[in-house]
Amino acid sequence: MDEKYFPEQIENKWQQRWAESGVFQAPTDDPREKFYCLEMLPYPSGFLHMGHVRNYAIGDALAWFKRLQGFNVLHPIGWDSFGQPAEQAAIKRGVNPRDWTEQNIAHMRGQLKRLGISYDWSREIAAHRPDYYKWDQWFFLKMFERGLAYKKVSQVNWCPKEQTVLSNEQSSGGICWRCSTPVEKRDLEQWFLKITDYAEQLVADIKQIEDGWPDKVLKRQSDWVGRSEGAYVDFPVKDSDKKIRVFTTRIDTIYGANAVVMSAEHPLLAELLEGSSLKPDIEAFAQKIRTQRAAGREVGEEEKEGLNTGVLAINPFSGEVLPVWVANYVLMEYGTGAVMSVPAHDDRDFEFAQKYSLPIRQVIAPVTHQQLDAEPTPTTGGDASAEIKHSFTDYGVLINSGDWGGKLSEVAMREMAEHAKTNGFGEPAVTYRIRDWGVSRQRFWGAPVPMIYCDKDGMVPVPYDQLPVVLPQTAAFTGTGESPLAGVPEFVNTTCPQCQGPARRETDTMDTFVDSSWYFFRYLDPRNEGEAFDPNVAKQWTPVDQYIGGDSHAVMHLIYTRFWTKFMRDIGLVNFDEPVKRLLTQGMVTNRVEGTDEWKAMSKTLGNGVDPDQMIQIFGADAARLFVLFAAPVENELRWSDTGIEGSVRFLRRVYTMVWKWHERLADRGGPQPAGEFSAEARTLRRKTHQTIAKITSDLTQLHLNTSVAALMELFNQISDFNADPATASAEDVFVVREALESLVILLTPFAPHVGEELWEALGHAGGLLKELPRWPVADPELARREELEIPIQVNGKLRSRVIAAPDVSEDDLRASALADERVRALIDGHEVVKVIVVPRRLVNIVIR
RNA sequence: GCGAAAGUGGCGGAAUUGGCAGACGCGCCAGACUUAGGAUCUGGUACCGAGAGGUGUGGGGGUUCGAGUCCCCCCUUUCGCACCA
């Protein structure tokens, strides 16, 4: 140990030792309880940014904590190395995507090692290597076998800037998730994965994880699947044998329907208009809507527009004849592409009816709470002609609804759907918003879809023993939107596995979200050449105990990986439904944008980035890590501060200096042993030590890292205040200081592991902390709680005095000592004591008159 | 527009969940040591007031002996969703 804290020196020393000893390698067969600590794997863009540092510092704190507690901790890392930027680099700068990616990985791996994150590097994986993407292809074939991977022509979301297809998730809001370019629609033949088969489970299984995931993520998951319960109802077309099927969640309002409204893309529309004089007008209108939407303009921003088709339909409940309209606000993609319009009880229908002066009829009346218990009756008159100014969308009681009048919405919805089913014009139904996952990409830098097209045998899956379908070394990177692989004859031309004749390979590659849907299973068995992973090995490690990453992945990645896990369960690879027990979505790291008052995520283009390497060089990895953990709660935005990190260095330096001052005396365990009484100051320090152990143990479990660091600082301040001189300290004082300092060093290690290891060694424990496990200190419960309580005494609610009491003071004793207090007696003298409120361990309040 | 969450010093944020508001850190002020200080150390730092004391957790009301914390209304901010029938 040097007298002065030189971060670089001790960081190099310990990083080297960790690498040599392999202490972070997690053995698969181990009697200790496992803990799988996982951070979202990074895209190898070339450089670590502060968001990464924060993510990995959080994960590492937890990994260390669990390790020191005696768990067998798996803490792996890898690279999400397929994807657009590598290909963009190829297009723009003519570099090979593979070389570019490998260089980036090499550089970022170095940065991670300089940060000293305790990864098991022996398990490192990268998605772009054939031994990884082979299994993407394997899974794809498994899904194909089960009918979960299929091809269809579809209108896809197309990003004109990146010249590629985007999934629904990636084009949410009509803009590209990566470059914010407005998305266009195009017709292409595409591969899809049938995530909709799992829609119900993706909602239902949320209850298995609701205690471990943030509420807002669960809500977004659930919203994305978009389950709605309702009913299908068939409206027969007048003078025809055709029917228009609508989906509604409010079948109870059906007597209020004033029209049936269809989407312009509805396939039935052309048939209905056969021979109608309005046909050209309506087709022109439908075309207009299609054009609007193809231009990527958001529905919802448009004013409602519609056209009466002249077709008539019959309300199967009331027998009423209703006009059929086409309108821009009905989406083909959801439900059946047709709705019943009930303006009195739906905002959109109301707006539409107002614009086109369609009749509005109230069929639901509000009910009061008393009426819910009693016979339901409407509170407002059931006057159908009454003018309605707004739609009333709450549940209520039915009026103007034939035999159903007087029933509550909840009851009517159930009964009416059953009635429709019994009479053959509908049924209860559940629909989902989620659509199948389009995984085809017209890209080079991805896992090739393992399919072959043969003129004779048609579409043939690549046999399992021919995997992987290896990406060629290079291709023409034109950026025109054609699959670059189509221009590589050696790749395209192959033989048909069935007839051995000439055949062509599929030239699409897979969405990179495929790679990240199951990567954390590959860590468990990363060099397995015979399978994606050994299910028996996986059983020992999974599910993931703690997953940490940015909330930008709260929808896409997490919904895909949940889907993938359920599929793996169905093919017998895993035996649970949900892959992640606890999830933490950490906040962004932001910095002030130069010349403004705005705080934005660090980025190159904004010029507000902070280089982790520079921070490590100036302040040391430990200080950088300590600062990001201390500066804000993990889920909050973290506003970068250059002076803040200096505070962290200062703290580490003070701790270092303190240990330097004591280390010779403390390392010598052969001196006089404590035999006498502890001084009052020593007892105070002991109490603080044990309180801190208790607090940090509990805070770390809940990932309250900022308050853990604060508690460390408090303990340090307390040790500083304990003004003993190492040269002359009594055996008792040495004991107390040793206990305090050793605890401090261990508790500090998850936040600043290099300093922790160095100081632990300096205190006389050769070889560092990981030599003897477990090491995490356990608080003495007697000492951890306050020795004495200072209980406030109030008179008529005002604080008037305090009384010192033992922690286990009885209510009666507390009351007695409060009433005996001099100041209190002076106050209550001459007044009547009305009552005395005693809250044990908390307070006494005396009410007088 | 709909939905959710949140508003505490100059700043990031604490507060054992209804019990001494402002822990810890940054910044700032003063002092010490210094040729020097953007190093280090010591002390101070919610607001008003010379003081005793008073006031304070976005605003207004309420429940309670007691409210940052619970309830109602309003304001503001942030984040989600955005014609999903």
mmCIF file with all atom_site columns, C-alpha atoms in Angstrom, chain A residues 57-142:
data_model
loop_
_atom_site.group_PDB
_atom_site.id
_atom_site.type_symbol
_atom_site.label_atom_id
_atom_site.label_alt_id
_atom_site.label_comp_id
_atom_site.label_asym_id
_atom_site.label_entity_id
_atom_site.label_seq_id
_atom_site.pdbx_PDB_ins_code
_atom_site.Cartn_x
_atom_site.Cartn_y
_atom_site.Cartn_z
_atom_site.occupancy
_atom_site.B_iso_or_equiv
_atom_site.pdbx_formal_charge
_atom_site.auth_seq_id
_atom_site.auth_comp_id
_atom_site.auth_asym_id
_atom_site.auth_atom_id
_atom_site.pdbx_PDB_model_num
ATOM 1  C CA . ALA A 1 57  ? -21.795 -0.105  -12.366 1.00 0.00 ? 57  ALA A CA 1
ATOM 2  C CA . ILE A 1 58  ? -25.256 -0.908  -11.039 1.00 0.00 ? 58  ILE A CA 1
ATOM 3  C CA . GLY A 1 59  ? -25.005 -4.524  -12.103 1.00 0.00 ? 59  GLY A CA 1
ATOM 4  C CA . ASP A 1 60  ? -21.527 -4.873  -10.714 1.00 0.00 ? 60  ASP A CA 1
ATOM 5  C CA . ALA A 1 61  ? -22.498 -3.454  -7.338  1.00 0.00 ? 61  ALA A CA 1
ATOM 6  C CA . LEU A 1 62  ? -25.173 -6.116  -7.101  1.00 0.00 ? 62  LEU A CA 1
ATOM 7  C CA . ALA A 1 63  ? -22.866 -8.862  -8.374  1.00 0.00 ? 63  ALA A CA 1
ATOM 8  C CA . TRP A 1 64  ? -20.228 -7.999  -5.778  1.00 0.00 ? 64  TRP A CA 1
ATOM 9  C CA . PHE A 1 65  ? -22.787 -7.730  -3.031  1.00 0.00 ? 65  PHE A CA 1
ATOM 10 C CA . LYS A 1 66  ? -24.178 -11.162 -3.804  1.00 0.00 ? 66  LYS A CA 1
ATOM 11 C CA . ARG A 1 67  ? -20.721 -12.649 -4.229  1.00 0.00 ? 67  ARG A CA 1
ATOM 12 C CA . LEU A 1 68  ? -19.598 -11.320 -0.870  1.00 0.00 ? 68  LEU A CA 1
ATOM 13 C CA . GLN A 1 69  ? -22.746 -12.769 0.639   1.00 0.00 ? 69  GLN A CA 1
ATOM 14 C CA . GLY A 1 70  ? -21.688 -16.183 -0.554  1.00 0.00 ? 70  GLY A CA 1
ATOM 15 C CA . PHE A 1 71  ? -23.746 -16.631 -3.706  1.00 0.00 ? 71  PHE A CA 1
ATOM 16 C CA . ASN A 1 72  ? -22.406 -18.270 -6.822  1.00 0.00 ? 72  ASN A CA 1
ATOM 17 C CA . VAL A 1 73  ? -22.845 -15.241 -9.057  1.00 0.00 ? 73  VAL A CA 1
ATOM 18 C CA . LEU A 1 74  ? -23.099 -15.429 -12.822 1.00 0.00 ? 74  LEU A CA 1
ATOM 19 C CA . HIS A 1 75  ? -22.257 -12.068 -14.313 1.00 0.00 ? 75  HIS A CA 1
ATOM 20 C CA . PRO A 1 76  ? -21.675 -12.338 -18.057 1.00 0.00 ? 76  PRO A CA 1
ATOM 21 C CA . ILE A 1 77  ? -21.311 -9.954  -20.983 1.00 0.00 ? 77  ILE A CA 1
ATOM 22 C CA . GLY A 1 78  ? -21.527 -10.164 -24.739 1.00 0.00 ? 78  GLY A CA 1
ATOM 23 C CA . TRP A 1 79  ? -22.162 -8.176  -27.879 1.00 0.00 ? 79  TRP A CA 1
ATOM 24 C CA . ASP A 1 80  ? -25.324 -7.476  -29.802 1.00 0.00 ? 80  ASP A CA 1
ATOM 25 C CA . SER A 1 81  ? -23.134 -7.219  -32.829 1.00 0.00 ? 81  SER A CA 1
ATOM 26 C CA . PHE A 1 82  ? -25.463 -7.517  -35.791 1.00 0.00 ? 82  PHE A CA 1
ATOM 27 C CA . GLY A 1 83  ? -27.289 -4.461  -37.035 1.00 0.00 ? 83  GLY A CA 1
ATOM 28 C CA . GLN A 1 84  ? -27.485 -1.318  -39.049 1.00 0.00 ? 84  GLN A CA 1
ATOM 29 C CA . PRO A 1 85  ? -24.488 0.791   -37.957 1.00 0.00 ? 85  PRO A CA 1
ATOM 30 C CA . ALA A 1 86  ? -21.961 -1.784  -39.167 1.00 0.00 ? 86  ALA A CA 1
ATOM 31 C CA . GLU A 1 87  ? -23.649 -1.816  -42.531 1.00 0.00 ? 87  GLU A CA 1
ATOM 32 C CA . GLN A 1 88  ? -23.908 1.953   -42.620 1.00 0.00 ? 88  GLN A CA 1
ATOM 33 C CA . ALA A 1 89  ? -20.171 2.106   -42.000 1.00 0.00 ? 89  ALA A CA 1
ATOM 34 C CA . ALA A 1 90  ? -19.720 -0.285  -44.892 1.00 0.00 ? 90  ALA A CA 1
ATOM 35 C CA . ILE A 1 91  ? -21.867 1.853   -47.179 1.00 0.00 ? 91  ILE A CA 1
ATOM 36 C CA . LYS A 1 92  ? -20.329 5.157   -46.169 1.00 0.00 ? 92  LYS A CA 1
ATOM 37 C CA . ARG A 1 93  ? -16.711 4.263   -45.639 1.00 0.00 ? 93  ARG A CA 1
ATOM 38 C CA . GLY A 1 94  ? -16.243 1.055   -47.513 1.00 0.00 ? 94  GLY A CA 1
ATOM 39 C CA . VAL A 1 95  ? -15.075 -0.893  -44.491 1.00 0.00 ? 95  VAL A CA 1
ATOM 40 C CA . ASN A 1 96  ? -16.048 -4.488  -43.971 1.00 0.00 ? 96  ASN A CA 1
ATOM 41 C CA . PRO A 1 97  ? -18.825 -4.803  -41.381 1.00 0.00 ? 97  PRO A CA 1
ATOM 42 C CA . ARG A 1 98  ? -17.103 -7.747  -39.766 1.00 0.00 ? 98  ARG A CA 1
ATOM 43 C CA . ASP A 1 99  ? -13.788 -5.944  -39.346 1.00 0.00 ? 99  ASP A CA 1
ATOM 44 C CA . TRP A 1 100 ? -15.523 -2.835  -38.136 1.00 0.00 ? 100 TRP A CA 1
ATOM 45 C CA . THR A 1 101 ? -17.503 -4.820  -35.578 1.00 0.00 ? 101 THR A CA 1
ATOM 46 C CA . GLU A 1 102 ? -14.523 -6.843  -34.327 1.00 0.00 ? 102 GLU A CA 1
ATOM 47 C CA . GLN A 1 103 ? -12.457 -3.705  -33.865 1.00 0.00 ? 103 GLN A CA 1
ATOM 48 C CA . ASN A 1 104 ? -15.237 -2.044  -31.940 1.00 0.00 ? 104 ASN A CA 1
ATOM 49 C CA . ILE A 1 105 ? -15.642 -5.055  -29.711 1.00 0.00 ? 105 ILE A CA 1
ATOM 50 C CA . ALA A 1 106 ? -11.923 -5.165  -29.008 1.00 0.00 ? 106 ALA A CA 1
ATOM 51 C CA . HIS A 1 107 ? -11.904 -1.532  -28.030 1.00 0.00 ? 107 HIS A CA 1
ATOM 52 C CA . MET A 1 108 ? -15.005 -1.686  -25.858 1.00 0.00 ? 108 MET A CA 1
ATOM 53 C CA . ARG A 1 109 ? -13.825 -4.855  -24.159 1.00 0.00 ? 109 ARG A CA 1
ATOM 54 C CA . GLY A 1 110 ? -10.717 -2.939  -23.166 1.00 0.00 ? 110 GLY A CA 1
ATOM 55 C CA . GLN A 1 111 ? -12.844 -0.129  -21.792 1.00 0.00 ? 111 GLN A CA 1
ATOM 56 C CA . LEU A 1 112 ? -14.935 -2.530  -19.735 1.00 0.00 ? 112 LEU A CA 1
ATOM 57 C CA . LYS A 1 113 ? -11.816 -4.092  -18.312 1.00 0.00 ? 113 LYS A CA 1
ATOM 58 C CA . ARG A 1 114 ? -10.433 -0.692  -17.415 1.00 0.00 ? 114 ARG A CA 1
ATOM 59 C CA . LEU A 1 115 ? -13.675 -0.012  -15.596 1.00 0.00 ? 115 LEU A CA 1
ATOM 60 C CA . GLY A 1 116 ? -13.029 -3.197  -13.681 1.00 0.00 ? 116 GLY A CA 1
ATOM 61 C CA . ILE A 1 117 ? -16.505 -4.681  -14.104 1.00 0.00 ? 117 ILE A CA 1
ATOM 62 C CA . SER A 1 118 ? -16.434 -8.183  -12.667 1.00 0.00 ? 118 SER A CA 1
ATOM 63 C CA . TYR A 1 119 ? -17.499 -10.141 -15.716 1.00 0.00 ? 119 TYR A CA 1
ATOM 64 C CA . ASP A 1 120 ? -16.926 -13.784 -16.371 1.00 0.00 ? 120 ASP A CA 1
ATOM 65 C CA . TRP A 1 121 ? -15.078 -13.171 -19.625 1.00 0.00 ? 121 TRP A CA 1
ATOM 66 C CA . SER A 1 122 ? -14.855 -16.852 -20.363 1.00 0.00 ? 122 SER A CA 1
ATOM 67 C CA . ARG A 1 123 ? -18.541 -16.712 -21.314 1.00 0.00 ? 123 ARG A CA 1
ATOM 68 C CA . GLU A 1 124 ? -18.329 -13.762 -23.687 1.00 0.00 ? 124 GLU A CA 1
ATOM 69 C CA . ILE A 1 125 ? -20.469 -14.125 -26.810 1.00 0.00 ? 125 ILE A CA 1
ATOM 70 C CA . ALA A 1 126 ? -21.098 -12.097 -29.967 1.00 0.00 ? 126 ALA A CA 1
ATOM 71 C CA . ALA A 1 127 ? -24.190 -12.351 -32.136 1.00 0.00 ? 127 ALA A CA 1
ATOM 72 C CA . HIS A 1 128 ? -22.369 -11.978 -35.449 1.00 0.00 ? 128 HIS A CA 1
ATOM 73 C CA . ARG A 1 129 ? -20.251 -15.081 -35.013 1.00 0.00 ? 129 ARG A CA 1
ATOM 74 C CA . PRO A 1 130 ? -21.493 -18.209 -36.781 1.00 0.00 ? 130 PRO A CA 1
ATOM 75 C CA . ASP A 1 131 ? -21.378 -20.260 -33.582 1.00 0.00 ? 131 ASP A CA 1
ATOM 76 C CA . TYR A 1 132 ? -23.973 -17.876 -32.182 1.00 0.00 ? 132 TYR A CA 1
ATOM 77 C CA . TYR A 1 133 ? -26.259 -17.118 -35.103 1.00 0.00 ? 133 TYR A CA 1
ATOM 78 C CA . LYS A 1 134 ? -26.336 -20.777 -36.000 1.00 0.00 ? 134 LYS A CA 1
ATOM 79 C CA . TRP A 1 135 ? -28.785 -21.039 -33.118 1.00 0.00 ? 135 TRP A CA 1
ATOM 80 C CA . ASP A 1 136 ? -30.869 -18.088 -34.294 1.00 0.00 ? 136 ASP A CA 1
ATOM 81 C CA . GLN A 1 137 ? -31.331 -20.131 -37.428 1.00 0.00 ? 137 GLN A CA 1
ATOM 82 C CA . TRP A 1 138 ? -31.991 -23.279 -35.450 1.00 0.00 ? 138 TRP A CA 1
ATOM 83 C CA . PHE A 1 139 ? -34.732 -21.551 -33.476 1.00 0.00 ? 139 PHE A CA 1
ATOM 84 C CA . PHE A 1 140 ? -36.163 -20.145 -36.679 1.00 0.00 ? 140 PHE A CA 1
ATOM 85 C CA . LEU A 1 141 ? -36.422 -23.639 -38.139 1.00 0.00 ? 141 LEU A CA 1
ATOM 86 C CA . LYS A 1 142 ? -38.043 -24.906 -34.956 1.00 0.00 ? 142 LYS A CA 1
#
